[in-house]
CSV table of C-alpha atoms in Angstrom, one decimal:
chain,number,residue,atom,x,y,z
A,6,UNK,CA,238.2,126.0,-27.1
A,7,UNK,CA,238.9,129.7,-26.8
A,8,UNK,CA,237.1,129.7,-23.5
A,9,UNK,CA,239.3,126.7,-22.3
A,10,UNK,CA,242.5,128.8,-23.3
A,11,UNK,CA,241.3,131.7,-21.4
A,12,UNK,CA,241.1,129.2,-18.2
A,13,UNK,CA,243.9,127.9,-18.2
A,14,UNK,CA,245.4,131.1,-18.6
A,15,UNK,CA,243.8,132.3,-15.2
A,16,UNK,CA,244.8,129.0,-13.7
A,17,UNK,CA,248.6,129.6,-14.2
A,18,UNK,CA,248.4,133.0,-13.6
A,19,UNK,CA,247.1,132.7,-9.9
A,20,UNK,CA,249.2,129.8,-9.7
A,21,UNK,CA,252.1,132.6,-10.2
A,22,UNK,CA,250.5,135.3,-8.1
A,23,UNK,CA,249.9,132.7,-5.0
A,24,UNK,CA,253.6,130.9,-5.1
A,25,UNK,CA,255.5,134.9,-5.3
A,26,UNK,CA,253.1,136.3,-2.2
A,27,UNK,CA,254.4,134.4,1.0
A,28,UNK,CA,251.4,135.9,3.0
A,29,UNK,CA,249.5,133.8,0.7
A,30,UNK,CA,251.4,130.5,0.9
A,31,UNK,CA,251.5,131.0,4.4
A,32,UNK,CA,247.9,131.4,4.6
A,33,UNK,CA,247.3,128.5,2.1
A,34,UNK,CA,249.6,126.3,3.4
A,35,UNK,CA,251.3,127.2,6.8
A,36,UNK,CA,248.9,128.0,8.8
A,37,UNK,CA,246.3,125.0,7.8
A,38,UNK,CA,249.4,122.2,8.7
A,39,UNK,CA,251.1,124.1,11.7
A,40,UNK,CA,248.2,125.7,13.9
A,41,UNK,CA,246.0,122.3,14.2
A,42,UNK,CA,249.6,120.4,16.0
A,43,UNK,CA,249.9,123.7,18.0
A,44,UNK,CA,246.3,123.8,19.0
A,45,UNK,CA,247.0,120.0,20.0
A,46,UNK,CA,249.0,119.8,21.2
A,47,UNK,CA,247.8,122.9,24.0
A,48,UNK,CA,245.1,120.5,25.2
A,49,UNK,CA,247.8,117.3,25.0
A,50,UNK,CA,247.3,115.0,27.0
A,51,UNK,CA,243.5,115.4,27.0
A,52,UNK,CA,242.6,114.0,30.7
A,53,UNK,CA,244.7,115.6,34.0
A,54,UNK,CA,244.9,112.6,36.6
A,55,UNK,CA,246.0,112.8,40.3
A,56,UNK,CA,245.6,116.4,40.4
A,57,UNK,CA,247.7,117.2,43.6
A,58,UNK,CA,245.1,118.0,47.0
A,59,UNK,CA,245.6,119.2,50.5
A,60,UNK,CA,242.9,118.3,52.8
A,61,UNK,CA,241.9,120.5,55.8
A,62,UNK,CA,240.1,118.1,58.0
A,63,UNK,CA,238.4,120.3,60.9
A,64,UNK,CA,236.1,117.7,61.8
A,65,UNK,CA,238.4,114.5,62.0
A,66,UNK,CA,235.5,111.9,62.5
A,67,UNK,CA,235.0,108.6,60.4
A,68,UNK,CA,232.9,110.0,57.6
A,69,UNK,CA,235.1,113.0,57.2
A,70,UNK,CA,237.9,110.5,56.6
A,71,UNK,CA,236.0,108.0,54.1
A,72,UNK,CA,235.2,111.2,52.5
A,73,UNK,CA,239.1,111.9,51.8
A,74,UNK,CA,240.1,108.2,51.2
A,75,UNK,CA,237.2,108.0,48.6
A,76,UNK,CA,238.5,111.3,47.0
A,77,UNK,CA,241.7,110.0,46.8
A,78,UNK,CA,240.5,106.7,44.9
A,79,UNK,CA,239.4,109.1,41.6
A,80,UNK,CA,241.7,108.6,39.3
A,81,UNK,CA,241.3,112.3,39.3
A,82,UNK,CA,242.5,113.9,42.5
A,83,UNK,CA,245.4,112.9,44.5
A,84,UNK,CA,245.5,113.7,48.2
A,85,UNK,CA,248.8,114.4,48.8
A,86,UNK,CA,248.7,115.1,52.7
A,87,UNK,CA,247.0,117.0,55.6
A,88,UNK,CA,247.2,121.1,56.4
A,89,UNK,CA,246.5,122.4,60.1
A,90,UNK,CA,244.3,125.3,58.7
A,91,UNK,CA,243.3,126.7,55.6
A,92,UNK,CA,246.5,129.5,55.4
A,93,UNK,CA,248.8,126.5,56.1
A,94,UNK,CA,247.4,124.9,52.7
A,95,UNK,CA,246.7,128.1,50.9
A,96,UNK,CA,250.5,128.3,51.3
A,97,UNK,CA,251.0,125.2,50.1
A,98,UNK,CA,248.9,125.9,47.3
A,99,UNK,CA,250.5,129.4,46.4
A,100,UNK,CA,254.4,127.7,46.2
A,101,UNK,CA,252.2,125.6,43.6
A,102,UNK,CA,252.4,122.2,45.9
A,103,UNK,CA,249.0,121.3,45.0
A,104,UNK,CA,246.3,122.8,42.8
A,105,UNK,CA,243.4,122.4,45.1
A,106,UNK,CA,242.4,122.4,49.2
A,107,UNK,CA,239.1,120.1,50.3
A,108,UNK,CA,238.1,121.9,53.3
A,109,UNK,CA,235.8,119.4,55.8
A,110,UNK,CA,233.8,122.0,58.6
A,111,UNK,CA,233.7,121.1,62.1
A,112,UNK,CA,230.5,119.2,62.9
A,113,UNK,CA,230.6,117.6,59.1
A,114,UNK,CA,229.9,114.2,60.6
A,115,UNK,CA,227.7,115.1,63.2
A,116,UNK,CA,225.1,116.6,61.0
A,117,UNK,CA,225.4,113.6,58.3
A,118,UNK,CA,224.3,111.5,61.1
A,119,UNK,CA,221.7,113.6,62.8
A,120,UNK,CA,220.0,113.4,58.9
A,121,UNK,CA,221.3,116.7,58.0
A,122,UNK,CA,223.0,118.0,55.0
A,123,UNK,CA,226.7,118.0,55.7
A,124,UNK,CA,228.2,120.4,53.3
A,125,UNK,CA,232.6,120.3,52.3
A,126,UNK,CA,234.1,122.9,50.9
A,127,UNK,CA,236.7,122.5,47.5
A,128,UNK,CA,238.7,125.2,46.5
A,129,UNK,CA,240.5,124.9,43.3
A,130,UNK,CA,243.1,127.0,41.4
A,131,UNK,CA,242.1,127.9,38.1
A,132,UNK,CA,245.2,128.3,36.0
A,133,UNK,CA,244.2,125.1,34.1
A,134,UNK,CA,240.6,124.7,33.3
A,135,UNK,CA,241.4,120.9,32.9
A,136,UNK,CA,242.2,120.4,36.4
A,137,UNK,CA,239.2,121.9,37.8
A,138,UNK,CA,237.4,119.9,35.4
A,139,UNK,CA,238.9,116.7,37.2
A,140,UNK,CA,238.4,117.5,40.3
A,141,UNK,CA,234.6,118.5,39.6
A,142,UNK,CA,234.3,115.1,38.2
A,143,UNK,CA,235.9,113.7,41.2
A,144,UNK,CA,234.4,115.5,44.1
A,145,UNK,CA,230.4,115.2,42.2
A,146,UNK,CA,230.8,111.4,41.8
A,147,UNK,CA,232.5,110.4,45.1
A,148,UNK,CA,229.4,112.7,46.8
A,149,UNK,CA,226.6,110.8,44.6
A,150,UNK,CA,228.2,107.5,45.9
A,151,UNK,CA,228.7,108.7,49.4
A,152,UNK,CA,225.4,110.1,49.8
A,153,UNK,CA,223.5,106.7,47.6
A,154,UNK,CA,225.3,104.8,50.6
A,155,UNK,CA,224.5,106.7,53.9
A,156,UNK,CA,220.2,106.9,52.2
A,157,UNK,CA,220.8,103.3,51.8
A,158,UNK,CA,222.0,102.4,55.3
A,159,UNK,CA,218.9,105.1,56.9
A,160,UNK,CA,216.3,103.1,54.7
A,161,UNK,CA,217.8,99.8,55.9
A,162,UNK,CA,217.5,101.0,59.8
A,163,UNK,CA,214.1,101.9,59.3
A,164,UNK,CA,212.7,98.8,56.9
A,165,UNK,CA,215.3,96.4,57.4
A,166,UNK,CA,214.0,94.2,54.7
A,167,UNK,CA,214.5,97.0,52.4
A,168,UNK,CA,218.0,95.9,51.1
A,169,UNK,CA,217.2,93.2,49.8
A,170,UNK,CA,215.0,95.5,47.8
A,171,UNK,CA,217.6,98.2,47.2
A,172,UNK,CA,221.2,98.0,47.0
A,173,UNK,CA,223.4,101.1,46.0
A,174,UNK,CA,222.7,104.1,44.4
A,175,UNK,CA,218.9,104.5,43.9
A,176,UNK,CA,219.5,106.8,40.6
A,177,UNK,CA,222.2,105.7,39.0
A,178,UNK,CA,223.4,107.9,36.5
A,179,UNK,CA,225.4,106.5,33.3
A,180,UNK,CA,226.8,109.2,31.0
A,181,UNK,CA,228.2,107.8,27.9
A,182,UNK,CA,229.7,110.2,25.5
A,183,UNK,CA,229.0,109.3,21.9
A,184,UNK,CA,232.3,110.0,19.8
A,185,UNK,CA,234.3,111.0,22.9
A,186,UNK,CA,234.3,108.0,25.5
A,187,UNK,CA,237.5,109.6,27.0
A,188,UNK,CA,235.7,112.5,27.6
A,189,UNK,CA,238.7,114.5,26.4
A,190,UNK,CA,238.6,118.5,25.9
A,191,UNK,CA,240.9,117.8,23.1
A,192,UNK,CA,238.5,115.4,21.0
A,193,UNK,CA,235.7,117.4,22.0
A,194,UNK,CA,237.0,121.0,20.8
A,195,UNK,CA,239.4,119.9,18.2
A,196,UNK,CA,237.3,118.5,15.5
A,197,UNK,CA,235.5,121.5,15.2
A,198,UNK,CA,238.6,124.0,15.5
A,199,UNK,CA,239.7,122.1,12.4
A,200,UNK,CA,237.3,123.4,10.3
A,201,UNK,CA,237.3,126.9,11.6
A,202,UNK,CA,240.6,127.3,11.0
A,203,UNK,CA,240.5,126.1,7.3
A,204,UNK,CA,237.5,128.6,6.7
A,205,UNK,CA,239.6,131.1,8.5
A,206,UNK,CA,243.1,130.6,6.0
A,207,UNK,CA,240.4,130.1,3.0
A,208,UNK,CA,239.1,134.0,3.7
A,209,UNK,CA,242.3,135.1,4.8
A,210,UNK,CA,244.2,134.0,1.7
A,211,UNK,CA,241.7,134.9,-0.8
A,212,UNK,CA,241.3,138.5,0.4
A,213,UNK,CA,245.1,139.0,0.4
A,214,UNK,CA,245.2,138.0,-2.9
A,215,UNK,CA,242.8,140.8,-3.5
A,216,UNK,CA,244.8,143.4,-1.8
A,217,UNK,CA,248.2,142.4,-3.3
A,218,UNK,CA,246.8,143.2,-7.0
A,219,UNK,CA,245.6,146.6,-6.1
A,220,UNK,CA,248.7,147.1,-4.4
A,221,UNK,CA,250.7,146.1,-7.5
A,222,UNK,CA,248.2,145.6,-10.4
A,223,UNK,CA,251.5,144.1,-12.5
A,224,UNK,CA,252.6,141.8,-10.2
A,225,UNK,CA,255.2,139.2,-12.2
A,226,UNK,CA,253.5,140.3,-15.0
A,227,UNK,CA,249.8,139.1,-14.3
A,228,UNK,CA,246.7,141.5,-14.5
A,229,UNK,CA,243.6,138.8,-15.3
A,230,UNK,CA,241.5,141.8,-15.6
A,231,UNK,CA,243.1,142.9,-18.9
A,232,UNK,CA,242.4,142.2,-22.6
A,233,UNK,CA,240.4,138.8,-21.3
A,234,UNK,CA,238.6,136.5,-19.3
A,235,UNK,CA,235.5,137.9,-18.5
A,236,UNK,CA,234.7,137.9,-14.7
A,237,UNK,CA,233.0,134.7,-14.8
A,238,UNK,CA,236.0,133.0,-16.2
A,239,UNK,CA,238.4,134.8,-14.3
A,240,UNK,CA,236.4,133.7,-10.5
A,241,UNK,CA,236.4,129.9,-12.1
A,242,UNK,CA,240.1,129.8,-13.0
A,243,UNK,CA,241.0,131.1,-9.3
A,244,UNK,CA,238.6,128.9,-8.2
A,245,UNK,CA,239.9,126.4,-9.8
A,246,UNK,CA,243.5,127.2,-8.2
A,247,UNK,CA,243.0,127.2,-4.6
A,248,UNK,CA,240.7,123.9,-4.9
A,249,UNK,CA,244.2,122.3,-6.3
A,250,UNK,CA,246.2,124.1,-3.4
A,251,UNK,CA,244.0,123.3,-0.7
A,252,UNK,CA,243.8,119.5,-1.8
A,253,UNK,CA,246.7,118.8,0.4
A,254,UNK,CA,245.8,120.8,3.6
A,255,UNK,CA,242.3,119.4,3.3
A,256,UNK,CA,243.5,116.1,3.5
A,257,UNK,CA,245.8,116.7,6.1
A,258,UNK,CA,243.0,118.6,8.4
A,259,UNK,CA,240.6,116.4,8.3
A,260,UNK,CA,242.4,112.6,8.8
A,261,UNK,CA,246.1,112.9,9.7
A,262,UNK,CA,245.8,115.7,12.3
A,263,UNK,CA,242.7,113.3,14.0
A,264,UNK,CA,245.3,109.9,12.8
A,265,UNK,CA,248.2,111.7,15.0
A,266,UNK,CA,246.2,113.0,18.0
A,267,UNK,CA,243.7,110.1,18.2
A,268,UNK,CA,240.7,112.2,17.9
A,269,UNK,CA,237.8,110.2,17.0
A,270,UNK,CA,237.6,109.0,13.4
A,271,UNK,CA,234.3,107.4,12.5
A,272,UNK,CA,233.7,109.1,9.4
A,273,UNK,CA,234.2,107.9,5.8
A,274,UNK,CA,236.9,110.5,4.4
A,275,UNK,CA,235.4,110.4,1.1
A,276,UNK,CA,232.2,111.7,2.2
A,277,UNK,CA,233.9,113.7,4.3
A,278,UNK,CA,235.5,115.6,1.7
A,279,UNK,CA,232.3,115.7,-0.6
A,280,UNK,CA,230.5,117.6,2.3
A,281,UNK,CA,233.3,119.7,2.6
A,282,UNK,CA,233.6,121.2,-0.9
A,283,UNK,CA,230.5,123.4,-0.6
A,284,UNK,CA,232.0,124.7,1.9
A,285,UNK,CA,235.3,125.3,0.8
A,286,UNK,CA,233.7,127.3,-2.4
A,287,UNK,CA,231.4,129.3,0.2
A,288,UNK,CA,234.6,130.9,1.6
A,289,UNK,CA,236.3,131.5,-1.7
A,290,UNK,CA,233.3,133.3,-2.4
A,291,UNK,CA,233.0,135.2,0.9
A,292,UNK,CA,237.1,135.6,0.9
A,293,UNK,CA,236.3,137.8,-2.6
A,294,UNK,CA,233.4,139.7,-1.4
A,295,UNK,CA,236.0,141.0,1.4
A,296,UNK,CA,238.5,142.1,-1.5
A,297,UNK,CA,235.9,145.0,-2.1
A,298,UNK,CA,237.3,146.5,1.0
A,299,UNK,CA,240.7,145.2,1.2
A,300,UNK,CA,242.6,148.1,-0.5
A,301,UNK,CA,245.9,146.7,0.8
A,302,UNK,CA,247.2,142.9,2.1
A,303,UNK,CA,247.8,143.8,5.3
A,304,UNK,CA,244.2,145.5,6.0
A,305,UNK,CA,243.1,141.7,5.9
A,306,UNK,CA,244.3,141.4,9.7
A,307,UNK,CA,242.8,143.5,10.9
A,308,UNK,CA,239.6,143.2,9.4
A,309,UNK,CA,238.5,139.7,9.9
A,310,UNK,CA,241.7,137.7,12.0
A,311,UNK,CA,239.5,139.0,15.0
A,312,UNK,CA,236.4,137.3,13.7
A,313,UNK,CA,237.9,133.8,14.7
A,314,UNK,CA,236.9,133.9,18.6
A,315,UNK,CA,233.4,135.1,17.6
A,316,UNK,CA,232.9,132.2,15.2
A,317,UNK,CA,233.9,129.9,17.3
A,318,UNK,CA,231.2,130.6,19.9
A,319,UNK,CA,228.7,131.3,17.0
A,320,UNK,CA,229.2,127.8,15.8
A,321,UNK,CA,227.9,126.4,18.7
A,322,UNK,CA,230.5,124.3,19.9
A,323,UNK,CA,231.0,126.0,23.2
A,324,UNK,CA,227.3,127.8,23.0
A,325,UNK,CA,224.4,125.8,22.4
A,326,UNK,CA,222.6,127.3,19.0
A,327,UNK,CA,219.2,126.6,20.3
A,328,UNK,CA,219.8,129.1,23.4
A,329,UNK,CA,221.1,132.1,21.1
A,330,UNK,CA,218.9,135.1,20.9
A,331,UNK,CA,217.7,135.1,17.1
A,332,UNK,CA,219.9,137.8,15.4
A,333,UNK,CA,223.1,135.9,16.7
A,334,UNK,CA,221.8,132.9,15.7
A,335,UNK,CA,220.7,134.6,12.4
A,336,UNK,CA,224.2,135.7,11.9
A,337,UNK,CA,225.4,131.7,13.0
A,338,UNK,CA,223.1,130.8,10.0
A,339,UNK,CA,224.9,132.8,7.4
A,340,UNK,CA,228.8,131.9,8.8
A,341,UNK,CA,229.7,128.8,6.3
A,342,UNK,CA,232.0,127.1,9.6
A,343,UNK,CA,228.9,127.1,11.4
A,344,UNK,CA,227.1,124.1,9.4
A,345,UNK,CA,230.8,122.6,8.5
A,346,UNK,CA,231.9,122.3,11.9
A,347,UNK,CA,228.3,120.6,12.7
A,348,UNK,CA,228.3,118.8,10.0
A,349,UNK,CA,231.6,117.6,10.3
A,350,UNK,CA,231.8,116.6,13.9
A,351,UNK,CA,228.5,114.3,13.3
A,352,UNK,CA,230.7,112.7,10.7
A,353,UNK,CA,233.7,112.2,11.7
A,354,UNK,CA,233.1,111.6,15.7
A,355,UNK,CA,229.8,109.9,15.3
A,356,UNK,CA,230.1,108.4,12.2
A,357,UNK,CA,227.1,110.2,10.4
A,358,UNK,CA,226.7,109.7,6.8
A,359,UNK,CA,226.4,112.4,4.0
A,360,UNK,CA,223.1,111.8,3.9
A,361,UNK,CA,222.6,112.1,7.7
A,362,UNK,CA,224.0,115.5,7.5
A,363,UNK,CA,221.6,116.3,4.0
A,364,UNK,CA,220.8,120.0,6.3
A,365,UNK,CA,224.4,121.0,7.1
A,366,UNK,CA,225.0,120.1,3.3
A,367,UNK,CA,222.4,121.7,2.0
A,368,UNK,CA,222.7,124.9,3.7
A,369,UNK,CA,226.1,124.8,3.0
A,370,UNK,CA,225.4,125.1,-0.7
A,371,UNK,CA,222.8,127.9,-0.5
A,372,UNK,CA,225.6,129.7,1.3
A,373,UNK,CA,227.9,128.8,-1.6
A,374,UNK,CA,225.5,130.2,-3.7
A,375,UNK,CA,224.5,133.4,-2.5
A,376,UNK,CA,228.2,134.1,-1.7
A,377,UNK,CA,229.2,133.1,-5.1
A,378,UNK,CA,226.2,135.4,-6.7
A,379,UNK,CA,227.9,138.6,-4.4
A,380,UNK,CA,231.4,137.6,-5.5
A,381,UNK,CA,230.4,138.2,-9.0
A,382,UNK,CA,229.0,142.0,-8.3
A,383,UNK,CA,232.0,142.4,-6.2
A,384,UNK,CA,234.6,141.4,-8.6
A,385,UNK,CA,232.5,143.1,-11.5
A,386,UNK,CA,231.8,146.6,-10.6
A,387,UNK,CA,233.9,147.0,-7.4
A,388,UNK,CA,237.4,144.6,-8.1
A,389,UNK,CA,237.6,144.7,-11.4
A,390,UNK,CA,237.4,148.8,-12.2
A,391,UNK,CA,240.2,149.4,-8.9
A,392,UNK,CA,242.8,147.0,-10.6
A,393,UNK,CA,242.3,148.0,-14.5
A,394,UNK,CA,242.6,151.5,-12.6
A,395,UNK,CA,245.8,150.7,-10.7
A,396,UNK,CA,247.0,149.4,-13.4
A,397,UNK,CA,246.5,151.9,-16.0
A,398,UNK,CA,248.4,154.0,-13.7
A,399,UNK,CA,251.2,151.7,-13.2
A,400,UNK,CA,254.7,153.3,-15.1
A,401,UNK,CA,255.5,151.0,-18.1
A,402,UNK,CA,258.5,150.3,-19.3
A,403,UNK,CA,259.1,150.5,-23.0
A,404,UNK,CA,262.3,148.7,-24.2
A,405,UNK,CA,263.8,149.5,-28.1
A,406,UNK,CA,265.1,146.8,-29.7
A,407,UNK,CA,268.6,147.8,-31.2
């Protein structure tokens, strides 16, 4: 009973210390409901269509000109007119007319026909990634069809019975996106920026906490180091605390951010959220390992905010894990986003079961483990000494009673 006294104890009391530190409500709650809308809404709408072109046609022959009119069929690129040379359309692209020029050489036509590689020449601006994804698209697929149709007509001149044997493109290639049949940057990168950033505001939060008691050990009144819970206790009534406080964001982060944006939902939220608790106490416990060298709140900035770009590529989202040299990777391993931003994305975009996942999940709880098992030496002989320090050295005021 005494032990359950002592818990709540430490549950109210952080409760206190989070709701007067507005770093910390920002981190708890701000940043996990504002920054995935922002992010969003960057990459919103996901597609770029009819991504303006000016076509310098030195070659003006019949193939040259299915090869624009074909270009200008994508549902990507829009041809919006002809330039006399390439400055006249680098113009046009510098007063930000169009975003691209498809340069066609002299003699393009002549060399298709003479069975010779006929080579055109895109140039795209690349102050939006998105539109030189498009046009990529674009210009690949209208060159695969083009060039499936000019083999086909060569092989019909030379067998002419060959088409009824083969019609079309002789390799057709299908690509079907599992999860993402869009194709969108936005469903494809989101998902997983969702979890970073509520691993990022976990760490971020909890370190702060760390800093503001050693900044002021009697802050409102609270030192949970003092005359009580033993560590143990203390780490499972702060614990405790941010689970409740994170309910919300959780929730929000992981189905009304994908609800709003129409990222792929496939997953079972439940499951969802059982996969994610592991690794929600994995950065509790790695956010109070950092308090050993956060001596003050704002030193949490500059310490770890930088660590967000790094984990992002470690997670292998934008960097396949199987091509990173070992110690990376090794580092990857220990990162608790790494296996829920896997883990996740299998889930909710493919619509993977808990068990399906059993090796994101599991790994996630070693991690929660270990970190947990370094909290505790942490918080024992490195937190717990600074703050009874601080606040033995903190004035007191005695008041006499009249």
């Amino acid at each position: 009973m005494n032990k359950l006294k002592q818990l709540f104890k430490v549950y109210c009391q952080e409760f206190r210390v989070v709701i007067h530190d507005p770093g910390i409500i920002i981190f708890f709650l701000f940043l996990p409901l504002a920054y995935p809308v922002i992010y969003s809404l960057i990459y919103n709408p996901e597609l770029v269509r009819d991504v303006a072109v000016v076509v310098v046609d030195n070659d003006r022959s019949d193939i040259s000109r299915e090869l624009v009119r074909n270009f200008d069929a994508t549902q990507e690129a829009w041809v919006i007119g002809y330039a006399a040379d390439l400055a006249e359309a680098r113009r046009a692209m510098d007063n930000h007319d169009c975003y691209a020029i498809l340069e066609i050489p002299d003699g393009f036509g002549k060399r298709i026909k003479n069975n010779q590689q006929g080579e055109a020449v895109l140039y795209c601006e690349m102050s939006l990634l998105l539109r030189y994804r498009s046009l990529l698209v674009a210009s690949t697929n209208v060159a695969q069809a083009m060039g499936a149709e000019i083999l086909s007509e060569k092989i019909d001149l030379v067998a002419p019975l060959a088409e009824t044997v083969i019609d079309g493109d002789l390799m057709p290639i299908k690509n079907i996106t599992m999860g993402n049949i869009e194709g969108g940057f936005d469903s494809f990168i989101m998902p997983g920026v969702l979890i970073l950033i509520l691993h990022q505001c976990i760490i971020l939060a909890s370190g702060m906490a760390g800093g503001a008691k050693r900044e002021r050990p009697s802050l409102i009144g609270y030192n949970s180091f003092n005359e009580q819970p033993s560590v143990l206790m203390t780490m499972f009534g702060q614990m405790l605390c941010y689970i409740t406080i994170l309910m919300v964001p959780i929730i929000y982060l992981v189905h009304y951010v994908p609800l709003m944006f129409s990222f792929p939902m496939a997953g079972n939220l439940f499951e969802i959220l059982m996969f994610l608790l592991p690794m929600v106490l994995a950065c509790v416990g790695l956010g109070w390992c950092f308090q050993g060298v956060v001596w003050e709140r704002e030193s949490v900035f500059v310490l770890w905010v930088v660590t967000s770009v790094v984990f992002l590529f470690l997670s292998g989202l934008t960097w396949p894990r199987y091509a990173m040299p070992g110690f990376w990777k090794g580092i990857s391993d220990c990162i608790p986003a790494t296996w829920g931003m896997e883990g996740f994305i299998k889930m909710n975009t493919n619509g993977a079961s808990l068990a399906q996942v059993s090796k994101c999940y599991i790994n996630l709880w070693i991690l929660a483990g270990a970190y947990m098992i370094a909290a505790y030496c942490v918080q024992r002989w490195v937190v717990r000494p600074s703050v009874l320090k601080g606040f033995n050295a903190y004035p007191k005021i005695k008041s006499n009673s009249i």
